[in-house]
Amino acid sequence: MQLTKNRPSMILIIILTVLFGISSLENAAASDKRDYQIKQNDIYVKINRDGSADVTQQVRYQFTGNYHGVFIVQDTKGLGKINQIQVAKDNFPISHLLKRPELYFTQAENVGQSDQILSLNDYLKYNDVFFQPNTDADGEKAQGDYRIVSSVPDKAKTQVITYHYHLSAVAKRYLDTGEINWKIIGRSWERKLQQVRITIEMPTAKGKQSLWVHGAKYEHRVWDKHTATIRLTAADVDQYLEIHLLFPKQAIDKAPLHASKQLAIAQKQEQKIAGVEQFFIERHPANYLIVAIILMLPFGIYGLYWLIRNRQNLIKRDHVSEHLHRFDLPSLPPVQAASIYQSSLRENTGMILLATELAALQLAGNIKVEGELIKWEKGTADDSKFIYFLTHNYGDENNQVSLKQVKNDENNTLYNHWLSAKDEWSSLGEKDNPAKASFDNFSCVYFLGVAFIAFLCSGLVTNGFSIGLLIRALTRVSEIMIIGFMLSVWQPFEKIEKLLFKKYDFKISCCLYSYVLGIIVCLLLFAVDSFSHSSIGIFGLSFKTISQPVIVGILICGLGLQALNMFVDYRYVSYSKKQYQDLVEVLQFKQMIHDIGRFNKKQLPDQTLWGEYYVYATAVGETSEFIKGLEKQFGINLVEENLNHQLQGIFANEWGIQHFANSIISNSEAKAVNNSESSFDSSSGGWGSSGGAGGDSGGGAF
C-alpha cells in the first residue's frame, strides 16, 4: 500500500538515477582522455625564531585534456595553526615571488567546512582561489587537513601554481634541543611527484645539527653551516618524505619551552630500591619491570641464536610489495586464494572458503540460488563435493534444498562432510616453514620455565632451598595454569581470548591467557577470604605470594614474549618461498579491491569480468568494498545489472553471499558443536602499514 502511494516518487527517483548513471558514463568516457602529471614540486620553508614557519610550495603541472582546477592538501596536525594562505599563478622562481608578494599573491578565502555539499567546481564559480578547512583529504575524516584550491585555464597544457602559508608551531623547543619532525611530503598526492626540491632556512645558531630523512629516497643533501640552509632533492616520490631535524635550541629561543621531568621521576624511582629483600617485597612498578627484564634476557640470547641458526630458512616479509596494487586476477584458483587469505588471518571458521566456493559455483552456473533455495544445475561432485552432497542428499527430486532443510542429522553426516570439505580447502593455504613454529614452541616452554623459577625465587626469600620448596613451586605453577586453562575453554572466556589474540595465534598466547586467568581467580579467592574471615585459601596460594614483583614480573615477561613473537611475525613469514609469493599476490589483489573506488576507470576490469573479480573479492574478504567501489565508479544501476546477469541474480550485494554461507555453516554445525561460531570477520588481517610524523600533505587536479 505504501509503495502504491509513493509510486510517482519512486518513478522520479528511478529516472534521476538513470540520468545520473548516463552522466557518470559520459564523464567516464571524457575522463579516459584526461590525465595530468606533476613535473616538479619546490618547497621553501623559512623557520622563524618563535618556532613558526613560512612555507612556500610551487607545483608544476602538465595536463592532457581539460582541467578546471588544482589543489594541495596540508595537514596541520603537530604543526600548529595555518593562516595567511595565499596563491600565485605566475611562473617565477620562489625567490622572485617572495620579494614582492603583494604584487603576485592573491589571498585565499575560507569557503567553509568540508561537509558542505558544493563540489570544487561549484566553488570555483564564486572564487578563483580559496581554501577548505578540515577536509577529508585522506579518506579518513582526518581533522586538520586544509585543501587549498586554485583555478586553471581549461585548455592549459602546463601550469605553475605557488602556494604560500604560515604554520605556527613547526619547530619545538625543549630543555636540551630544538626539533622538527615533519612529514613534509605526504601520501595524499594523487600523482607521483617526479621531482622534489626542498629548502629549509634555519635561524643561525652555534652548535651541532642532525638530520634524518624517512620515506622516499632522496638523491643528495647539502649542508651550509654558516647559513643553516638544508637542501634535499628527491625523484619519483610516490610515498612520503619525512624530515627529523635536531638543532641547537637557541635557534628558536622565542618558541614556547616544552619542559620534561622524566629524568627526575626515574631518579626518584631508583632511590626506592634498597636491597634484595626489599626488592622482592616492595610492590612497585619499577620492581616489576626490572624482574621482567631480567627474566627476558635469556630469551633474548636464545632469540639471537635462533635468528642466526635459521637465517637461511626464514623468508623475510616484503611489506612494500604486500601493499602494492594488483589489477590482474591472482594466478591461483579462487578457493586456494581464499585459503591462503584465511590462513593469513588465522581464521578457521571456513566462512571465507565456503562463500568463495558458492560464488564460484554461481558464476560457473553449477548452482542456482533463489531466496533461501539452492539448486544444483549442472556438473559433477568433482566441482564441489560438499555442495553436491548437500543438494543431492538433502534436496528433493530436483536436487533443490532450502536453508531450513540444511540440518545436521543424528549421525553427524552433514557435519562430517562439512569438516572434510573445510579441512581440504584449508590445507591449500597451509604453511610449510617450520622455523617460526620452533620460535613459538620455545616461547611457550620458556614461559612455563620462567613461572616455575619465579615461584621458586619467591620462596627462597624467606626459606632456604629444599626439595620440598622445589615441589611446592612446581605445584603452585601447575595450579595457576590448570585453573586458568579450565576457565579459558569456557565459551565466554574463549571468545575473549579469540578477541585478544586472534591475529596472533601463538602458543604463548594460550599460556599467557591461562596464567592471567589463574592469577585473577587467586585474587578473587583472597578477596572473599578477607571479607568472610574464613580460611578459603587455594592450595596454599595467597595475595602475598602472587603480588610479589617476581610473580607479577612473569606477566610482564609473558607480554614481552608475546611482543617478540609479534615482531618475528611482522618480519618473517611461516610460508615457503612459493607460498609467500602466492600470499603477496592475494594481498596485492585485496589492496586493489579495497581501493578500487579511487582508481581511474581505464585501470579497472572490463565489465564482462566483474563476476570473476567478485569471486576473488569474496576470497579476500572485500565483497563490500568491491561493490561500493564499482558503484562509485559506474553507478548503482550498471553494477547491479551486470552482476545480476553474471551471477544469475543472487549475491549481487554487500552481504548476501556471506550471510548465505554463514547460514549453511551454522545449520551444519548446529547439533555437532554447541558453541559453533556464527559470525563473519572481514578484517584485513593486520599486515601492518608505514607510519610517519604529523603534517601530512598532498594534492591533485579536477
XYZ file of C-alpha atoms in Angstrom:
702
model
C 0.000 0.000 0.000
C 2.812 2.331 0.883
C 4.564 1.519 -2.386
C 1.452 2.454 -4.384
C 1.135 5.809 -2.673
C 4.778 6.623 -3.354
C 4.793 5.401 -6.955
C 5.327 8.889 -8.509
C 8.249 9.483 -6.163
C 9.713 6.063 -6.988
C 9.433 6.752 -10.735
C 11.112 10.126 -10.257
C 13.953 8.543 -8.261
C 14.455 5.869 -10.937
C 14.558 8.498 -13.708
C 17.037 10.634 -11.784
C 19.181 7.559 -11.073
C 19.236 6.607 -14.768
C 20.135 10.172 -15.758
C 22.872 10.213 -13.150
C 24.200 6.902 -14.464
C 24.259 8.212 -18.047
C 26.021 11.356 -16.867
C 28.559 9.266 -14.982
C 29.248 7.178 -18.096
C 29.756 10.325 -20.174
C 32.118 11.710 -17.582
C 33.922 8.375 -17.518
C 34.416 8.467 -21.275
C 35.681 12.037 -21.046
C 37.968 11.282 -18.112
C 39.645 8.486 -20.048
C 41.096 11.166 -22.342
C 42.305 13.291 -19.437
C 45.435 12.945 -17.385
C 47.991 15.115 -15.718
C 51.462 14.905 -14.236
C 53.247 16.795 -11.504
C 56.608 17.540 -13.020
C 58.146 19.337 -10.083
C 57.373 20.386 -6.533
C 59.631 23.002 -4.932
C 59.154 23.599 -1.212
C 60.801 26.525 0.552
C 60.478 26.678 4.340
C 61.698 29.572 6.473
C 61.838 28.683 10.177
C 61.318 31.656 12.498
C 62.748 32.086 15.984
C 59.325 31.618 17.549
C 59.118 28.074 16.094
C 56.701 29.042 13.321
C 57.401 28.536 9.629
C 56.577 30.359 6.413
C 56.001 27.713 3.762
C 56.076 28.353 0.036
C 55.243 25.424 -2.253
C 55.500 25.722 -6.032
C 53.912 22.920 -8.065
C 54.388 22.452 -11.815
C 51.530 20.621 -13.548
C 51.345 19.234 -17.079
C 47.848 18.474 -18.367
C 46.437 16.215 -21.061
C 42.844 17.240 -21.704
C 40.806 19.940 -19.996
C 41.150 20.597 -16.266
C 39.433 23.304 -14.244
C 41.428 23.468 -11.048
C 44.224 22.101 -8.902
C 44.712 21.817 -5.179
C 47.186 20.903 -2.481
C 46.481 19.466 0.952
C 48.263 20.442 4.167
C 47.624 18.607 7.413
C 48.258 20.910 10.389
C 48.399 18.121 12.990
C 51.518 18.713 15.075
C 52.364 21.893 13.151
C 50.166 24.421 14.965
C 47.680 26.616 13.123
C 47.659 27.601 9.476
C 46.927 31.161 8.306
C 47.984 33.780 5.755
C 47.082 31.405 2.913
C 47.978 32.894 -0.474
C 48.263 31.657 -4.057
C 50.245 32.937 -7.060
C 49.953 31.816 -10.692
C 52.995 33.499 -12.242
C 55.819 31.294 -13.453
C 58.626 32.898 -11.490
C 61.141 31.352 -9.072
C 60.081 31.330 -5.441
C 62.781 33.847 -4.523
C 61.413 36.286 -7.094
C 57.812 35.916 -5.929
C 58.691 36.430 -2.272
C 60.439 39.714 -2.963
C 57.107 41.323 -3.953
C 54.376 39.040 -2.527
C 51.796 41.827 -2.600
C 52.276 42.006 -6.351
C 51.954 38.306 -7.207
C 49.995 36.568 -4.460
C 46.224 36.518 -4.008
C 44.697 35.979 -0.578
C 42.709 32.730 -0.406
C 39.273 32.879 1.164
C 37.735 30.341 3.509
C 34.700 28.778 1.835
C 33.592 26.722 4.820
C 33.738 23.221 6.261
C 34.075 20.072 4.179
C 30.554 18.888 4.993
C 29.069 21.425 2.577
C 27.534 19.852 -0.491
C 29.102 22.067 -3.171
C 31.821 20.487 -5.293
C 35.183 22.102 -6.018
C 33.948 23.081 -9.485
C 30.928 24.821 -7.948
C 33.127 26.774 -5.561
C 35.297 27.930 -8.460
C 32.252 29.729 -9.869
C 32.335 32.064 -6.871
C 36.024 32.276 -6.084
C 39.180 31.820 -8.138
C 41.367 30.997 -5.110
C 40.066 29.552 -1.838
C 40.724 27.025 0.911
C 38.587 24.498 2.795
C 39.452 23.651 6.401
C 39.176 20.175 7.937
C 38.717 18.413 4.611
C 38.570 14.653 4.251
C 41.689 14.649 2.096
C 42.947 11.210 3.084
C 39.576 9.483 3.136
C 39.816 9.008 6.887
C 37.846 12.005 8.180
C 41.131 13.492 9.389
C 40.770 16.735 11.309
C 43.412 19.330 10.497
C 43.598 18.851 6.715
C 43.339 22.031 4.671
C 42.663 21.906 0.925
C 43.959 24.986 -0.903
C 42.324 25.311 -4.330
C 43.148 27.367 -7.405
C 41.524 27.505 -10.834
C 43.473 26.858 -14.035
C 42.596 27.677 -17.664
C 40.513 24.856 -19.181
C 42.876 24.347 -22.104
C 46.132 24.833 -20.212
C 48.896 22.389 -21.088
C 51.237 23.482 -18.308
C 50.588 25.496 -15.182
C 52.737 26.652 -12.269
C 50.911 27.353 -9.006
C 52.684 28.716 -5.937
C 51.076 28.297 -2.523
C 52.191 30.288 0.494
C 51.033 29.937 4.103
C 52.163 30.278 7.711
C 52.314 27.378 10.219
C 52.529 28.487 13.854
C 54.403 25.603 15.535
C 56.629 23.608 13.167
C 59.756 23.692 15.375
C 59.614 22.655 19.059
C 61.970 23.892 21.790
C 62.902 21.535 24.642
C 65.265 21.846 27.588
C 68.148 20.311 25.697
C 67.425 20.645 21.968
C 65.255 22.013 19.200
C 63.326 19.597 16.972
C 61.396 19.451 13.705
C 59.553 16.215 12.944
C 57.522 16.772 9.795
C 56.142 14.617 7.011
C 56.796 17.390 4.536
C 55.642 15.255 1.576
C 52.598 13.151 2.447
C 50.612 10.321 0.883
C 47.663 12.448 -0.213
C 49.078 13.340 -3.631
C 47.028 11.918 -6.490
C 50.054 11.649 -8.765
C 53.687 10.737 -8.316
C 55.930 13.767 -7.792
C 58.550 13.430 -10.497
C 60.979 15.882 -8.939
C 61.016 17.310 -5.399
C 63.329 20.047 -4.157
C 63.172 21.096 -0.514
C 64.951 24.071 1.035
C 64.783 24.799 4.762
C 66.210 28.053 6.103
C 67.051 27.781 9.811
C 67.834 30.706 12.154
C 71.565 30.927 12.749
C 72.905 29.373 15.956
C 76.104 27.752 17.136
C 76.068 24.042 17.726
C 75.603 20.681 16.050
C 72.675 19.755 13.849
C 71.446 16.286 12.884
C 69.033 15.364 10.116
C 67.240 12.095 9.338
C 65.126 11.576 6.246
C 62.497 8.810 6.154
C 60.274 7.536 3.363
C 61.203 8.434 -0.193
C 64.825 8.058 -1.218
C 66.483 11.381 -1.829
C 69.381 11.998 -4.207
C 71.673 14.220 -2.186
C 71.893 16.514 0.804
C 73.825 19.802 1.128
C 74.699 21.396 4.465
C 75.755 25.025 4.891
C 76.893 25.519 8.487
C 77.064 29.315 8.222
C 73.560 29.981 6.883
C 71.978 26.830 8.363
C 70.398 26.032 5.000
C 69.227 22.493 4.321
C 68.597 21.298 0.786
C 67.084 17.974 -0.236
C 66.365 16.604 -3.676
C 64.216 13.551 -4.384
C 62.879 11.947 -7.555
C 59.744 9.909 -8.284
C 58.203 10.387 -4.848
C 55.054 8.264 -4.617
C 55.069 7.531 -0.873
C 56.086 10.150 1.662
C 59.178 12.063 2.721
C 59.637 12.833 6.383
C 62.357 15.013 7.937
C 63.517 14.725 11.537
C 65.883 17.541 12.467
C 67.629 18.190 15.780
C 69.360 21.541 16.208
C 70.505 23.946 18.956
C 67.528 25.239 20.932
C 68.971 28.765 20.780
C 67.881 28.933 17.126
C 64.246 29.182 18.266
C 64.763 30.993 21.579
C 61.388 32.741 21.267
C 59.407 29.492 20.903
C 57.455 28.044 23.865
C 59.522 25.741 26.070
C 58.372 22.123 26.357
C 59.833 21.072 29.719
C 60.287 17.418 30.710
C 60.517 15.878 34.238
C 61.246 12.351 33.091
C 64.794 12.314 34.483
C 63.702 13.407 37.964
C 60.996 10.735 38.052
C 63.475 7.991 37.098
C 65.957 9.096 39.767
C 63.241 9.077 42.423
C 62.265 5.542 41.479
C 65.849 4.292 41.668
C 66.244 5.662 45.183
C 63.423 3.458 46.469
C 65.222 0.240 45.594
C 67.026 -0.909 48.705
C 68.427 -4.423 48.943
C 67.347 -7.748 47.515
C 64.724 -8.491 50.169
C 63.100 -5.091 49.845
C 63.129 -5.567 46.100
C 61.128 -8.795 46.352
C 58.690 -7.427 48.940
C 58.031 -3.885 47.739
C 55.164 -3.786 45.250
C 56.360 -1.005 42.984
C 56.096 -0.740 39.195
C 59.873 -0.314 38.796
C 60.472 -3.579 40.640
C 58.083 -5.458 38.380
C 59.775 -4.052 35.312
C 63.280 -4.937 36.451
C 62.238 -8.513 37.171
C 60.627 -8.778 33.750
C 63.775 -7.539 32.008
C 65.957 -9.999 33.937
C 63.605 -12.842 33.020
C 63.652 -11.766 29.371
C 67.440 -11.630 28.970
C 67.992 -15.400 28.488
C 65.212 -15.480 25.939
C 66.811 -12.582 24.110
C 70.049 -14.569 23.863
C 68.100 -17.555 22.524
C 66.343 -15.287 20.045
C 69.683 -14.178 18.600
C 70.862 -17.776 18.421
C 67.617 -18.823 16.725
C 67.888 -15.997 14.243
C 71.489 -16.849 13.320
C 70.819 -20.585 13.075
C 67.657 -20.226 10.972
C 68.614 -17.252 8.853
C 68.806 -19.462 5.752
C 65.352 -20.935 6.364
C 63.479 -17.718 7.107
C 61.522 -15.882 4.449
C 61.611 -12.154 5.109
C 58.407 -10.226 4.565
C 58.345 -7.536 1.916
C 55.877 -5.040 3.359
C 56.197 -2.719 0.380
C 55.204 -5.472 -2.070
C 52.327 -6.550 0.159
C 50.767 -3.093 -0.102
C 51.088 -2.682 -3.861
C 48.046 -2.964 -6.124
C 47.470 -5.945 -8.424
C 44.906 -5.227 -11.126
C 45.061 -8.713 -12.666
C 43.315 -11.655 -11.094
C 45.519 -13.839 -8.861
C 47.076 -16.781 -10.671
C 45.577 -19.144 -8.075
C 42.134 -20.756 -8.175
C 39.606 -18.769 -6.084
C 39.297 -21.289 -3.234
C 43.087 -21.567 -2.924
C 43.342 -17.780 -2.796
C 40.654 -17.796 -0.095
C 42.524 -20.500 1.807
C 45.762 -18.538 1.753
C 43.984 -15.365 2.830
C 42.131 -17.207 5.605
C 45.427 -18.676 6.780
C 46.965 -15.189 6.937
C 44.030 -14.109 9.118
C 44.377 -17.185 11.337
C 40.637 -17.587 10.867
C 39.307 -21.144 10.893
C 35.520 -20.938 10.692
C 35.590 -21.789 6.978
C 33.287 -18.854 6.199
C 35.595 -17.299 3.586
C 36.194 -20.636 1.883
C 32.538 -21.595 1.631
C 31.482 -18.127 0.499
C 34.131 -18.232 -2.237
C 33.058 -21.711 -3.327
C 29.425 -20.593 -3.557
C 30.331 -17.507 -5.574
C 32.494 -19.543 -7.959
C 29.762 -22.158 -8.466
C 27.176 -19.440 -9.013
C 29.330 -17.736 -11.644
C 30.017 -21.043 -13.430
C 26.317 -21.880 -13.460
C 26.739 -25.062 -11.414
C 24.170 -23.895 -8.889
C 21.246 -21.546 -8.840
C 20.067 -19.741 -5.723
C 16.681 -18.113 -5.273
C 15.852 -16.655 -1.900
C 16.872 -19.348 0.569
C 16.814 -22.152 -2.001
C 19.911 -23.670 -3.551
C 19.613 -25.916 -6.617
C 22.287 -27.955 -8.361
C 22.102 -27.146 -12.076
C 24.986 -28.956 -13.733
C 28.321 -30.650 -13.179
C 29.559 -33.489 -11.006
C 30.694 -33.938 -7.427
C 34.202 -33.040 -8.533
C 33.043 -29.461 -8.997
C 32.181 -29.171 -5.283
C 31.914 -32.271 -3.135
C 30.209 -30.515 -0.227
C 27.567 -28.540 -2.179
C 26.921 -31.584 -4.387
C 26.371 -33.703 -1.255
C 24.166 -31.005 0.249
C 21.831 -30.711 -2.738
C 21.701 -34.401 -3.646
C 21.363 -35.863 -0.144
C 19.141 -33.247 1.468
C 17.340 -31.925 -1.598
C 14.236 -33.071 -3.460
C 14.000 -34.813 -6.821
C 15.207 -31.602 -8.498
C 18.300 -31.530 -6.286
C 16.955 -28.402 -4.644
C 17.272 -27.745 -0.920
C 16.312 -24.815 1.314
C 18.425 -23.453 4.117
C 15.780 -24.608 6.591
C 16.343 -28.196 5.411
C 20.086 -27.963 5.922
C 20.182 -29.513 9.382
C 22.580 -31.930 10.973
C 21.348 -35.469 11.449
C 21.892 -37.752 14.415
C 24.900 -39.426 12.818
C 26.574 -36.064 12.113
C 26.835 -36.966 8.422
C 26.427 -33.388 7.240
C 28.806 -32.101 9.866
C 31.463 -34.670 8.931
C 31.159 -33.756 5.259
C 31.498 -30.087 6.163
C 34.608 -30.778 8.271
C 36.102 -32.806 5.440
C 35.469 -30.033 2.916
C 36.802 -27.349 5.257
C 39.951 -29.337 6.014
C 40.560 -29.987 2.326
C 40.110 -26.322 1.429
C 42.151 -25.110 4.392
C 45.055 -27.386 3.504
C 45.574 -25.337 0.333
C 46.853 -22.473 2.490
C 48.918 -24.451 4.992
C 52.320 -23.075 5.956
C 55.476 -25.046 5.216
C 58.234 -23.135 7.043
C 58.911 -24.753 10.461
C 61.499 -22.176 11.574
C 58.935 -19.766 13.030
C 56.982 -22.588 14.670
C 60.101 -23.559 16.652
C 60.348 -19.986 17.965
C 56.763 -20.098 19.178
C 57.167 -23.539 20.771
C 60.242 -22.410 22.675
C 58.384 -19.253 23.823
C 55.693 -21.414 25.400
C 58.170 -23.747 27.154
C 60.274 -20.793 28.281
C 57.261 -19.025 29.796
C 56.367 -22.098 31.855
C 60.006 -22.398 32.972
C 60.151 -18.731 33.963
C 56.967 -19.125 36.015
C 58.482 -22.045 37.897
C 61.770 -20.208 38.584
C 59.878 -17.099 39.740
C 57.800 -19.042 42.268
C 60.939 -20.805 43.444
C 62.774 -17.487 43.951
C 59.809 -16.011 45.846
C 60.077 -18.906 48.309
C 63.838 -18.558 48.644
C 63.415 -15.020 50.005
C 62.182 -16.344 53.345
C 63.192 -20.030 53.156
C 66.316 -21.968 52.378
C 66.488 -24.249 49.373
C 64.964 -27.711 49.792
C 63.332 -30.442 47.755
C 60.003 -29.534 49.371
C 60.376 -25.931 48.201
C 61.105 -27.181 44.706
C 57.966 -29.345 44.711
C 55.791 -26.504 46.112
C 56.972 -24.121 43.383
C 56.176 -26.683 40.696
C 52.770 -27.386 42.293
C 51.765 -23.734 42.513
C 52.665 -23.027 38.895
C 50.650 -26.060 37.836
C 47.681 -24.938 39.951
C 47.530 -21.490 38.406
C 47.934 -22.790 34.854
C 45.353 -25.592 35.287
C 42.770 -23.221 36.794
C 43.366 -20.715 34.028
C 43.224 -23.348 31.295
C 39.928 -24.727 32.639
C 38.432 -21.243 32.507
C 39.885 -20.480 29.073
C 37.947 -23.317 27.412
C 34.663 -21.990 28.823
C 32.810 -20.290 25.968
C 32.688 -16.691 27.330
C 36.399 -16.686 28.160
C 37.227 -18.485 24.917
C 35.576 -15.666 22.980
C 37.602 -13.096 24.921
C 40.792 -14.999 24.110
C 39.960 -15.034 20.398
C 39.190 -11.324 20.540
C 42.554 -10.565 22.151
C 44.799 -12.974 20.250
C 43.003 -13.794 17.004
C 45.600 -12.082 14.847
C 48.474 -13.659 16.766
C 47.541 -17.267 17.366
C 50.751 -18.277 19.162
C 51.095 -20.990 21.821
C 52.494 -18.335 24.133
C 49.144 -16.525 23.828
C 47.310 -19.523 25.302
C 49.831 -19.898 28.148
C 49.779 -16.192 28.938
C 45.986 -16.052 28.940
C 45.687 -19.115 31.199
C 48.247 -17.650 33.613
C 46.326 -14.354 33.876
C 43.001 -16.129 34.466
C 44.588 -18.291 37.154
C 46.059 -15.253 38.933
C 42.687 -13.473 38.806
C 40.970 -16.467 40.427
C 43.545 -16.435 43.213
C 42.982 -12.719 43.774
C 39.203 -13.173 43.924
C 39.516 -16.033 46.385
C 41.805 -13.911 48.529
C 39.245 -11.080 48.476
C 36.445 -13.461 49.532
C 38.707 -14.827 52.258
C 39.336 -11.317 53.569
C 35.648 -10.379 53.762
C 34.403 -13.698 55.151
C 37.206 -14.051 57.707
C 37.394 -17.737 56.862
C 40.242 -19.828 55.531
C 39.372 -20.270 51.859
C 42.953 -20.300 50.514
C 43.595 -22.272 47.392
C 46.442 -24.795 47.551
C 48.449 -22.505 49.821
C 48.362 -19.508 47.438
C 47.749 -16.067 48.936
C 47.729 -12.446 47.873
C 51.181 -12.001 49.392
C 52.560 -14.705 47.130
C 51.028 -13.712 43.832
C 51.530 -9.958 44.237
C 55.316 -10.114 44.670
C 57.309 -8.348 41.942
C 58.909 -11.605 40.849
C 55.470 -13.149 40.244
C 53.965 -10.109 38.517
C 57.172 -9.921 36.515
C 56.149 -13.203 34.917
C 53.128 -11.478 33.435
C 55.205 -8.639 32.041
C 57.745 -11.153 30.746
C 54.902 -13.052 29.057
C 53.741 -9.842 27.408
C 57.316 -9.329 26.229
C 57.441 -12.837 24.774
C 54.143 -12.141 23.033
C 55.540 -8.890 21.655
C 58.667 -10.663 20.375
C 56.532 -13.271 18.656
C 54.530 -10.461 17.078
C 57.766 -8.795 15.955
C 59.034 -12.033 14.415
C 55.639 -12.427 12.755
C 55.988 -8.912 11.364
C 59.469 -9.586 9.984
C 59.166 -13.171 8.723
C 56.531 -15.459 7.296
C 55.670 -19.045 8.124
C 55.268 -19.892 4.443
C 57.628 -21.407 1.965
C 59.017 -19.097 -0.696
C 56.413 -20.182 -3.262
C 53.536 -19.873 -0.804
C 54.672 -16.412 0.210
C 54.723 -15.337 -3.426
C 51.142 -16.578 -3.681
C 50.230 -14.722 -0.486
C 51.696 -11.469 -1.829
C 49.578 -11.865 -4.964
C 46.471 -12.286 -2.817
C 47.313 -9.324 -0.569
C 48.073 -7.083 -3.540
C 44.756 -8.025 -5.125
C 42.973 -7.382 -1.833
C 44.616 -3.945 -1.583
C 43.479 -3.104 -5.104
C 39.902 -4.234 -4.438
C 39.843 -2.248 -1.203
C 40.927 0.912 -3.074
C 39.007 0.215 -6.287
C 36.869 3.307 -5.942
C 39.927 5.571 -6.150
C 41.436 4.470 -9.476
C 40.805 5.672 -12.996
C 38.147 3.689 -14.828
C 40.631 2.675 -17.503
C 42.593 0.785 -14.859
C 39.582 -1.218 -13.711
C 38.499 -4.600 -15.103
C 36.191 -4.879 -18.089
C 32.510 -5.209 -17.177
C 32.419 -8.763 -18.531
C 34.950 -9.740 -15.849
C 33.140 -8.222 -12.877
C 31.729 -11.601 -11.903
C 35.200 -13.175 -11.789
C 36.538 -10.257 -9.777
C 33.548 -10.600 -7.450
C 34.512 -14.223 -6.726
C 38.088 -13.256 -5.864
C 36.870 -10.237 -3.869
C 34.890 -12.715 -1.786
C 38.049 -14.791 -1.368
C 39.879 -11.832 0.194
C 37.012 -10.545 2.325
C 36.403 -7.409 0.248
C 32.961 -8.083 -1.207
C 31.525 -4.906 0.274
C 34.392 -2.662 -0.902
C 34.253 -4.184 -4.386
C 30.543 -3.429 -4.775
C 30.874 0.061 -3.318
C 33.918 0.825 -5.468
C 32.188 -0.226 -8.686
C 29.044 1.694 -7.750
C 31.122 4.783 -7.075
C 32.815 4.487 -10.460
C 29.962 3.252 -12.680
C 26.712 3.884 -10.836
C 24.452 1.508 -8.932
C 22.248 0.527 -11.875
C 25.039 -0.591 -14.186
C 26.773 -2.581 -11.456
C 23.587 -4.281 -10.335
C 22.602 -5.134 -13.897
C 25.983 -6.688 -14.749
C 26.431 -8.639 -11.538
C 22.839 -9.837 -11.533
C 23.333 -11.141 -15.059
C 26.685 -12.819 -14.387
C 25.674 -14.271 -11.013
C 22.092 -15.109 -12.015
C 20.643 -12.507 -9.674
C 21.947 -13.715 -6.322
C 24.725 -12.403 -4.079
C 24.995 -9.151 -6.049
C 25.083 -7.102 -2.861
C 27.428 -6.375 0.010
C 26.489 -9.129 2.431
C 24.300 -11.713 0.718
C 26.926 -14.362 -0.012
C 28.454 -14.037 3.451
C 25.066 -14.403 5.117
C 24.173 -17.400 2.947
C 27.457 -19.196 3.665
C 27.106 -18.444 7.356
C 23.623 -19.972 7.416
C 24.883 -23.208 5.829
C 27.739 -23.474 8.332
C 25.526 -22.708 11.329
C 22.958 -25.306 10.292
C 25.665 -27.872 9.508
C 27.232 -27.489 12.947
C 24.037 -26.947 14.945
C 23.897 -30.415 16.560
C 27.545 -31.340 16.411
C 29.009 -28.262 18.086
C 27.133 -26.471 20.836
C 29.236 -23.348 20.683
C 29.609 -23.048 16.926
C 30.760 -19.756 15.552
C 28.233 -17.794 13.530
C 29.976 -14.527 12.974
C 31.964 -13.412 9.983
C 35.127 -11.385 10.286
C 36.128 -9.445 7.198
C 39.117 -7.717 8.736
C 42.309 -7.270 6.715
C 44.455 -9.391 8.966
C 46.681 -6.655 10.350
C 49.629 -6.886 7.962
C 50.940 -3.551 9.119
C 51.417 -0.145 7.489
C 54.071 2.531 7.319
C 53.961 5.351 9.850
C 55.302 8.869 9.980
C 55.162 12.210 11.720
C 52.334 14.725 11.630
C 51.816 17.316 8.936
C 50.797 15.082 6.033
C 50.470 16.738 2.636
C 49.059 16.006 -0.791
C 47.352 17.416 -3.860
C 45.749 16.812 -7.246
C 43.623 18.235 -10.042
C 39.997 18.144 -11.207
